[in-house]
Tab-separated table of C-alpha atoms and ligand atoms in Angstrom:
chain	number	residue	atom	x	y	z
A	1	UNK	CA	51.924	-26.585	49.418
A	2	UNK	CA	51.511	-30.224	50.382
A	3	UNK	CA	54.400	-32.477	49.509
A	4	UNK	CA	53.508	-36.021	48.524
A	5	UNK	CA	56.084	-38.739	48.920
A	6	UNK	CA	57.507	-40.074	45.671
A	7	UNK	CA	55.515	-42.999	44.296
A	8	UNK	CA	52.283	-41.905	45.892
A	9	UNK	CA	49.418	-41.715	43.440
A	10	UNK	CA	47.458	-39.157	45.435
A	11	UNK	CA	48.026	-36.100	43.262
A	12	UNK	CA	47.274	-38.006	40.104
A	13	UNK	CA	43.908	-39.275	41.340
A	14	UNK	CA	41.132	-37.981	39.109
A	15	UNK	CA	37.470	-38.051	40.042
A	16	UNK	CA	36.294	-41.484	39.008
A	17	UNK	CA	33.458	-42.050	36.585
A	18	UNK	CA	31.482	-43.535	39.434
A	19	UNK	CA	31.718	-40.461	41.640
A	20	UNK	CA	30.637	-38.248	38.746
A	21	UNK	CA	27.640	-40.474	38.199
A	22	UNK	CA	26.780	-40.382	41.904
A	23	UNK	CA	26.915	-36.582	41.908
A	24	UNK	CA	24.757	-36.374	38.804
A	25	UNK	CA	22.269	-38.877	40.187
A	26	UNK	CA	21.934	-37.040	43.483
A	27	UNK	CA	21.441	-33.731	41.709
A	28	UNK	CA	18.786	-35.308	39.547
A	29	UNK	CA	16.912	-36.896	42.439
A	30	UNK	CA	17.024	-33.846	44.704
A	31	UNK	CA	15.571	-31.775	41.889
A	32	UNK	CA	12.215	-33.634	42.211
A	33	UNK	CA	11.549	-34.062	45.949
A	34	UNK	CA	13.483	-37.234	46.796
A	35	UNK	CA	11.129	-38.709	49.396
A	36	UNK	CA	7.989	-38.489	47.284
A	37	UNK	CA	9.794	-39.671	44.218
A	38	UNK	CA	11.198	-42.714	46.040
A	39	UNK	CA	7.795	-43.562	47.518
A	40	UNK	CA	6.173	-43.336	44.089
A	41	UNK	CA	8.829	-45.627	42.608
A	42	UNK	CA	8.344	-48.150	45.418
A	43	UNK	CA	4.602	-48.150	44.872
A	44	UNK	CA	4.982	-48.523	41.117
A	45	UNK	CA	7.312	-51.494	41.506
A	46	UNK	CA	4.930	-53.047	44.010
A	47	UNK	CA	1.899	-52.589	41.765
A	48	UNK	CA	3.649	-54.005	38.720
A	49	UNK	CA	5.371	-56.988	40.347
A	50	UNK	CA	3.625	-57.896	43.571
A	51	UNK	CA	-0.011	-56.724	43.630
A	52	UNK	CA	-0.977	-59.553	41.292
A	53	UNK	CA	-0.629	-61.941	44.257
A	54	UNK	CA	-0.670	-59.621	47.283
A	55	UNK	CA	-3.468	-57.214	46.270
A	56	UNK	CA	-3.418	-53.513	45.363
A	57	UNK	CA	-3.297	-52.414	48.990
A	58	UNK	CA	-1.600	-55.519	50.358
A	59	UNK	CA	-4.923	-57.072	51.337
A	60	UNK	CA	-3.657	-60.450	50.123
A	61	UNK	CA	-4.942	-62.895	47.557
A	62	UNK	CA	-2.914	-65.741	46.227
A	63	UNK	CA	-0.118	-64.305	48.357
A	64	UNK	CA	-0.377	-63.494	52.045
A	65	UNK	CA	-1.761	-60.164	53.218
A	66	UNK	CA	1.041	-57.629	53.651
A	67	UNK	CA	-1.075	-54.862	55.178
A	68	UNK	CA	-0.176	-55.704	58.740
A	69	UNK	CA	2.545	-54.509	61.065
A	70	UNK	CA	4.211	-57.876	61.603
A	71	UNK	CA	5.141	-60.311	58.865
A	72	UNK	CA	5.942	-63.896	59.755
A	73	UNK	CA	8.798	-64.265	57.264
A	74	UNK	CA	9.990	-60.701	57.588
A	75	UNK	CA	10.235	-59.688	61.228
A	76	UNK	CA	12.852	-57.038	60.390
A	77	UNK	CA	13.926	-55.041	57.352
A	78	UNK	CA	16.874	-57.285	56.573
A	79	UNK	CA	14.626	-60.354	56.422
A	80	UNK	CA	12.097	-58.414	54.331
A	81	UNK	CA	14.768	-57.537	51.757
A	82	UNK	CA	15.871	-61.155	51.662
A	83	UNK	CA	12.289	-62.376	51.068
A	84	UNK	CA	11.775	-59.833	48.285
A	85	UNK	CA	14.994	-60.728	46.469
A	86	UNK	CA	15.150	-64.473	47.072
A	87	UNK	CA	11.497	-65.425	47.516
A	88	UNK	CA	10.416	-68.126	49.970
A	89	UNK	CA	11.527	-71.660	49.166
A	90	UNK	CA	8.824	-74.257	48.514
A	91	UNK	CA	6.064	-71.643	48.272
A	92	UNK	CA	4.502	-69.603	45.463
A	93	UNK	CA	6.528	-66.575	46.589
A	94	UNK	CA	9.036	-66.072	43.741
A	95	UNK	CA	12.500	-64.536	43.791
A	96	UNK	CA	12.915	-61.322	41.813
A	97	UNK	CA	15.458	-59.614	39.604
A	98	UNK	CA	15.279	-56.388	41.549
A	99	UNK	CA	18.394	-54.468	42.409
A	100	UNK	CA	19.177	-53.873	46.080
A	101	UNK	CA	17.908	-50.325	45.716
A	102	UNK	CA	14.629	-51.328	44.077
A	103	UNK	CA	14.087	-53.964	46.754
A	104	UNK	CA	14.557	-51.274	49.386
A	105	UNK	CA	11.963	-49.052	47.728
A	106	UNK	CA	9.449	-51.909	47.630
A	107	UNK	CA	10.258	-52.826	51.239
A	108	UNK	CA	9.520	-49.255	52.316
A	109	UNK	CA	6.217	-49.449	50.444
A	110	UNK	CA	5.296	-52.694	52.218
A	111	UNK	CA	6.053	-51.173	55.624
A	112	UNK	CA	3.716	-48.331	54.670
A	113	UNK	CA	0.954	-50.806	53.755
A	114	UNK	CA	1.532	-52.424	57.154
A	115	UNK	CA	0.447	-49.331	59.005
A	116	UNK	CA	-3.222	-49.734	57.960
A	117	UNK	CA	-4.121	-51.588	61.114
A	118	UNK	CA	-3.900	-48.299	63.003
A	119	UNK	CA	-6.966	-47.077	61.053
A	120	UNK	CA	-9.674	-46.557	63.635
A	121	UNK	CA	-12.545	-49.022	63.428
A	122	UNK	CA	-15.940	-47.641	64.397
A	123	UNK	CA	-17.046	-50.362	66.852
A	124	UNK	CA	-16.571	-50.902	70.560
A	125	UNK	CA	-14.114	-53.752	71.266
A	126	UNK	CA	-15.300	-54.698	74.801
A	127	UNK	CA	-18.888	-54.960	73.521
A	128	UNK	CA	-17.604	-57.011	70.606
A	129	UNK	CA	-15.805	-59.354	72.973
A	130	UNK	CA	-19.018	-59.871	74.910
A	131	UNK	CA	-20.887	-60.771	71.733
A	132	UNK	CA	-18.039	-63.072	70.738
A	133	UNK	CA	-18.153	-64.946	74.043
A	134	UNK	CA	-21.921	-65.003	74.694
A	135	UNK	CA	-24.703	-64.423	72.139
A	136	UNK	CA	-22.459	-64.951	69.134
A	137	UNK	CA	-21.441	-68.424	70.224
A	138	UNK	CA	-18.195	-67.893	68.348
A	139	UNK	CA	-16.092	-69.706	70.955
A	140	UNK	CA	-17.925	-72.904	70.107
A	141	UNK	CA	-15.812	-73.039	66.929
A	142	UNK	CA	-12.970	-70.565	67.464
A	143	UNK	CA	-10.222	-70.356	70.042
A	144	UNK	CA	-8.594	-67.158	71.253
A	145	UNK	CA	-5.479	-67.635	73.358
A	146	UNK	CA	-6.021	-71.323	73.821
A	147	UNK	CA	-9.655	-71.357	74.898
A	148	UNK	CA	-12.504	-72.224	72.559
A	149	UNK	CA	-13.285	-74.756	69.848
A	150	UNK	CA	-11.012	-75.935	67.061
A	151	UNK	CA	-13.578	-76.357	64.298
A	152	UNK	CA	-12.748	-72.944	62.814
A	153	UNK	CA	-9.331	-71.255	62.605
A	154	UNK	CA	-7.636	-69.963	65.754
A	155	UNK	CA	-8.303	-66.226	65.998
A	156	UNK	CA	-5.610	-65.260	68.547
A	157	UNK	CA	-3.747	-63.056	66.048
A	158	UNK	CA	-6.465	-62.575	63.418
A	159	UNK	CA	-6.220	-58.760	63.790
A	160	UNK	CA	-2.768	-58.719	62.247
A	161	UNK	CA	-3.561	-61.217	59.532
A	162	UNK	CA	-6.729	-59.692	58.128
A	163	UNK	CA	-8.010	-56.208	57.392
A	164	UNK	CA	-11.206	-54.935	59.026
A	165	UNK	CA	-12.914	-55.135	55.649
A	166	UNK	CA	-11.985	-58.780	55.332
A	167	UNK	CA	-13.109	-59.514	58.908
A	168	UNK	CA	-16.512	-57.986	58.269
A	169	UNK	CA	-16.800	-59.957	55.040
A	170	UNK	CA	-15.933	-63.171	56.937
A	171	UNK	CA	-18.918	-62.600	59.228
A	172	UNK	CA	-21.444	-61.504	56.625
A	173	UNK	CA	-20.410	-63.596	53.653
A	174	UNK	CA	-18.162	-66.473	54.792
A	175	UNK	CA	-18.128	-68.084	51.349
A	176	UNK	CA	-16.336	-65.107	49.811
A	177	UNK	CA	-12.908	-66.203	51.003
A	178	UNK	CA	-12.489	-69.485	52.815
A	179	UNK	CA	-9.438	-69.784	55.071
A	180	UNK	CA	-6.977	-72.275	53.681
A	181	UNK	CA	-7.615	-75.792	54.924
A	182	UNK	CA	-11.064	-74.980	56.330
A	183	UNK	CA	-13.244	-75.907	53.381
A	184	UNK	CA	-16.107	-78.327	53.750
A	185	UNK	CA	-15.563	-82.075	53.527
A	186	UNK	CA	-18.428	-84.495	53.239
A	187	UNK	CA	-17.827	-88.179	53.722
A	188	UNK	CA	-20.436	-90.881	53.220
A	189	UNK	CA	-19.751	-94.358	54.514
A	190	UNK	CA	-20.798	-97.473	52.648
A	191	UNK	CA	-23.574	-97.936	55.244
A	192	UNK	CA	-24.883	-94.506	54.268
A	193	UNK	CA	-23.718	-92.512	57.299
A	194	UNK	CA	-22.839	-88.909	56.316
A	195	UNK	CA	-20.206	-86.896	58.158
A	196	UNK	CA	-19.514	-83.270	57.435
A	197	UNK	CA	-16.602	-81.337	58.793
A	198	UNK	CA	-13.159	-79.845	58.305
A	199	UNK	CA	-10.070	-81.890	57.669
A	200	UNK	CA	-7.683	-82.390	60.553
A	201	UNK	CA	-5.417	-84.923	58.888
A	202	UNK	CA	-5.308	-87.079	55.812
A	203	UNK	CA	-3.073	-89.778	54.339
A	204	UNK	CA	-3.452	-92.305	51.558
A	205	UNK	CA	-5.660	-94.668	53.555
A	206	UNK	CA	-7.497	-92.561	56.111
A	207	UNK	CA	-8.910	-89.137	56.842
A	208	UNK	CA	-9.689	-87.415	60.141
A	209	UNK	CA	-12.537	-84.921	60.235
A	210	UNK	CA	-13.754	-82.584	62.947
A	211	UNK	CA	-17.487	-81.922	62.900
A	212	UNK	CA	-19.216	-78.723	64.022
A	213	UNK	CA	-19.822	-80.307	67.435
A	214	UNK	CA	-16.007	-80.445	67.828
A	215	UNK	CA	-16.103	-84.236	67.596
A	216	UNK	CA	-13.258	-86.036	65.800
A	217	UNK	CA	-14.001	-88.760	63.265
A	218	UNK	CA	-11.295	-91.051	61.941
A	219	UNK	CA	-12.368	-92.802	58.767
A	220	UNK	CA	-10.805	-95.457	56.552
A	221	UNK	CA	-11.116	-94.405	52.946
A	222	UNK	CA	-11.824	-98.003	51.965
A	223	UNK	CA	-15.007	-97.838	54.077
A	224	UNK	CA	-16.309	-94.763	52.290
A	225	UNK	CA	-18.774	-94.612	49.456
A	226	UNK	CA	-17.845	-91.009	48.694
A	227	UNK	CA	-15.501	-88.282	49.869
A	228	UNK	CA	-16.208	-84.805	48.548
A	229	UNK	CA	-14.250	-81.644	49.079
A	230	UNK	CA	-16.242	-78.495	48.608
A	231	UNK	CA	-13.772	-75.654	48.232
A	232	UNK	CA	-16.518	-73.079	47.798
A	233	UNK	CA	-18.651	-73.688	50.853
A	234	UNK	CA	-17.658	-72.321	54.235
A	235	UNK	CA	-18.822	-74.136	57.359
A	236	UNK	CA	-18.911	-70.803	59.129
A	237	UNK	CA	-22.511	-69.591	59.469
A	238	UNK	CA	-23.321	-66.127	58.094
A	239	UNK	CA	-24.017	-63.513	60.772
A	240	UNK	CA	-25.238	-60.801	58.384
A	241	UNK	CA	-28.823	-61.204	59.613
A	242	UNK	CA	-28.341	-62.181	63.230
A	243	UNK	CA	-26.452	-59.008	64.209
A	244	UNK	CA	-27.277	-55.345	63.692
A	245	UNK	CA	-24.698	-53.312	61.705
A	246	UNK	CA	-23.576	-51.714	64.987
A	247	UNK	CA	-23.047	-55.127	66.571
A	248	UNK	CA	-21.045	-56.232	63.531
A	249	UNK	CA	-18.884	-53.115	63.980
A	250	UNK	CA	-18.298	-54.110	67.608
A	251	UNK	CA	-17.319	-57.648	66.663
A	252	UNK	CA	-14.954	-56.429	63.937
A	253	UNK	CA	-13.411	-53.893	66.329
A	254	UNK	CA	-12.777	-56.701	68.838
A	255	UNK	CA	-11.289	-59.051	66.208
A	256	UNK	CA	-9.091	-56.269	64.771
A	257	UNK	CA	-7.548	-55.843	68.217
A	258	UNK	CA	-6.505	-59.493	68.458
A	259	UNK	CA	-2.779	-59.336	67.727
A	260	UNK	CA	0.370	-60.924	69.041
A	261	UNK	CA	0.841	-57.894	71.287
A	262	UNK	CA	-2.618	-58.277	72.802
A	263	UNK	CA	-1.932	-61.934	73.566
A	264	UNK	CA	1.270	-61.245	75.504
B	301	HEC	C1	3.015	-65.637	42.234
B	301	HEC	C2	2.500	-64.967	43.412
B	301	HEC	C3	3.417	-64.015	44.161
B	301	HEC	C4	4.068	-62.895	43.679
B	301	HEC	C5	4.118	-62.356	42.265
B	301	HEC	C6	4.701	-62.288	44.847
B	301	HEC	N1	4.433	-63.008	45.970
B	301	HEC	FE1	5.043	-62.575	47.854
B	301	HEC	N2	4.207	-64.288	48.555
B	301	HEC	C7	3.458	-65.171	47.794
B	301	HEC	C8	3.009	-66.265	48.643
B	301	HEC	C9	2.150	-67.440	48.219
B	301	HEC	C10	3.517	-65.993	49.930
B	301	HEC	C11	3.327	-66.847	51.186
B	301	HEC	C12	4.398	-67.892	51.282
B	301	HEC	C13	4.156	-68.774	52.491
B	301	HEC	O1	4.580	-68.410	53.577
B	301	HEC	O2	3.510	-69.804	52.328
B	301	HEC	C14	4.266	-64.743	49.830
B	301	HEC	C15	4.908	-64.166	50.904
B	301	HEC	C16	5.495	-62.909	50.869
B	301	HEC	C17	6.062	-62.223	52.003
B	301	HEC	C18	6.138	-62.749	53.423
B	301	HEC	C19	4.855	-62.426	54.146
B	301	HEC	C20	4.841	-62.863	55.594
B	301	HEC	O3	3.762	-62.796	56.202
B	301	HEC	O4	5.869	-63.270	56.133
B	301	HEC	C21	6.508	-61.022	51.568
B	301	HEC	C22	7.152	-59.934	52.398
B	301	HEC	C23	6.237	-60.947	50.159
B	301	HEC	N3	5.620	-62.110	49.759
B	301	HEC	C24	6.543	-59.873	49.362
B	301	HEC	C25	6.390	-59.854	47.975
B	301	HEC	C26	6.853	-58.778	47.123
B	301	HEC	C27	7.498	-57.509	47.608
B	301	HEC	C28	6.548	-59.137	45.841
B	301	HEC	C29	6.866	-58.367	44.577
B	301	HEC	C30	8.249	-58.117	44.328
B	301	HEC	C31	5.905	-60.431	45.888
B	301	HEC	N4	5.825	-60.829	47.198
B	301	HEC	C32	5.444	-61.122	44.785
B	301	HEC	C33	3.168	-65.048	46.455
B	301	HEC	C34	3.649	-64.067	45.601
B	302	HEC	C1	-20.071	-73.664	63.456
B	302	HEC	C2	-18.751	-73.163	63.713
B	302	HEC	C3	-18.469	-71.683	63.621
B	302	HEC	C4	-19.063	-70.667	64.355
B	302	HEC	C5	-20.189	-70.775	65.387
B	302	HEC	C6	-18.355	-69.457	64.001
B	302	HEC	N1	-17.387	-69.717	63.058
B	302	HEC	FE1	-16.089	-68.400	62.265
B	302	HEC	N2	-15.349	-69.840	61.029
B	302	HEC	C7	-15.708	-71.175	61.056
B	302	HEC	C8	-14.979	-71.888	60.020
B	302	HEC	C9	-15.072	-73.375	59.720
B	302	HEC	C10	-14.173	-70.936	59.382
B	302	HEC	C11	-13.208	-71.202	58.212
B	302	HEC	C12	-13.887	-71.100	56.895
B	302	HEC	C13	-13.955	-69.674	56.384
B	302	HEC	O1	-12.930	-68.989	56.350
B	302	HEC	O2	-15.062	-69.262	56.010
B	302	HEC	C14	-14.429	-69.657	60.039
B	302	HEC	C15	-13.819	-68.445	59.701
B	302	HEC	C16	-13.916	-67.284	60.447
B	302	HEC	C17	-13.143	-66.096	60.203
B	302	HEC	C18	-12.122	-65.905	59.093
B	302	HEC	C19	-10.781	-66.347	59.571
B	302	HEC	C20	-9.699	-66.063	58.561
B	302	HEC	O3	-8.624	-66.664	58.708
B	302	HEC	O4	-9.910	-65.259	57.662
B	302	HEC	C21	-13.510	-65.180	61.165
B	302	HEC	C22	-12.966	-63.775	61.331
B	302	HEC	C23	-14.514	-65.794	61.985
B	302	HEC	N3	-14.735	-67.076	61.512
B	302	HEC	C24	-15.130	-65.173	63.056
B	302	HEC	C25	-16.232	-65.699	63.719
B	302	HEC	C26	-17.027	-64.973	64.690
B	302	HEC	C27	-16.751	-63.555	65.150
B	302	HEC	C28	-18.039	-65.795	65.094
B	302	HEC	C29	-19.171	-65.509	66.038
B	302	HEC	C30	-20.016	-64.396	65.675
B	302	HEC	C31	-17.841	-67.075	64.394
B	302	HEC	N4	-16.743	-66.959	63.560
B	302	HEC	C32	-18.644	-68.194	64.551
B	302	HEC	C33	-16.606	-71.754	61.907
B	302	HEC	C34	-17.437	-71.074	62.804
């Protein structure tokens, strides 16, 4: 028999309420395949609290796309949990009332969404790159790794920011979803000169526009007759008719491969 020194509370220690609960909980969870059950709970939480802004499959919407392997604000799991629970200051990303455990389930679901980029795309990336650099004339407006125009968004890491479906849509129907900040601006001076382009900079008194020829225009607002922002019209031409479906596949396959890893 073990002798306990006088005053020790060891022999009197009863199983605490907490440990009983833990045992019961574990028994309950193991009874219904823990991994699947956890995944289903993570998905349910995601669909009810996050998909409104981030899309059913993380394709993005009002919130950023989450269906990519690397997230700017959440490079590791710890940061991801922090973003989920505390939100991102000064953005539309709200904090949540989730418990640590719920946040972990949602985080696991987001990491699962992030693996979509491994889905094979049908096209041929080297052929797509050729189209991008030659016939397509894409480099006139887009830069990849520092070379190319600045009229359209930089595409160096577009493969991890957009799904293949979205990329194809961008080429065929650019008006469907205009990249933030790249909507059309049309300025008309008092002398009647019209300038169309994307905004580079703007303050109370002036606006700087870049036209499709990559030329910068700095305009005083006082000199303008009108200044219109057209949020619905993309300045990206549609390529739905100029490429065959196979060529579009090649282009999408090339764009999908443009990630931070490929630019290293
Ligand atoms: C009201 C809309 C809204 C809701 C609801 C919302 N988010 Fe967000 N979320 C955003 C916006 C907007 C951003 C981008 C913030 C920024 O960087 O400008 C964002 C960013 C994020 C990021 C960082 C992405 C990156 O690329 O770094 C993660 C992760 C994220 N949200 C997860 C979630 C999760 C999980 C939920 C549900 C619990 C959720 N969000 C609910 C709007 C929302
Ligand atoms: C005349 C200039 C111009 C040319 C040429 C052009 N684009 Fe664009 N592109 C833009 C502008 C401006 C935007 C931003 C507006 C938008 O999202 O529709 C854009 C957007 C995009 C996007 C979406 C980016 C995002 O963040 O979602 C992709 C992808 C793209 N272009 C690919 C291409 C490819 C591939 C080609 C060649 C086949 C091409 N572009 C040719 C101007 C151009």
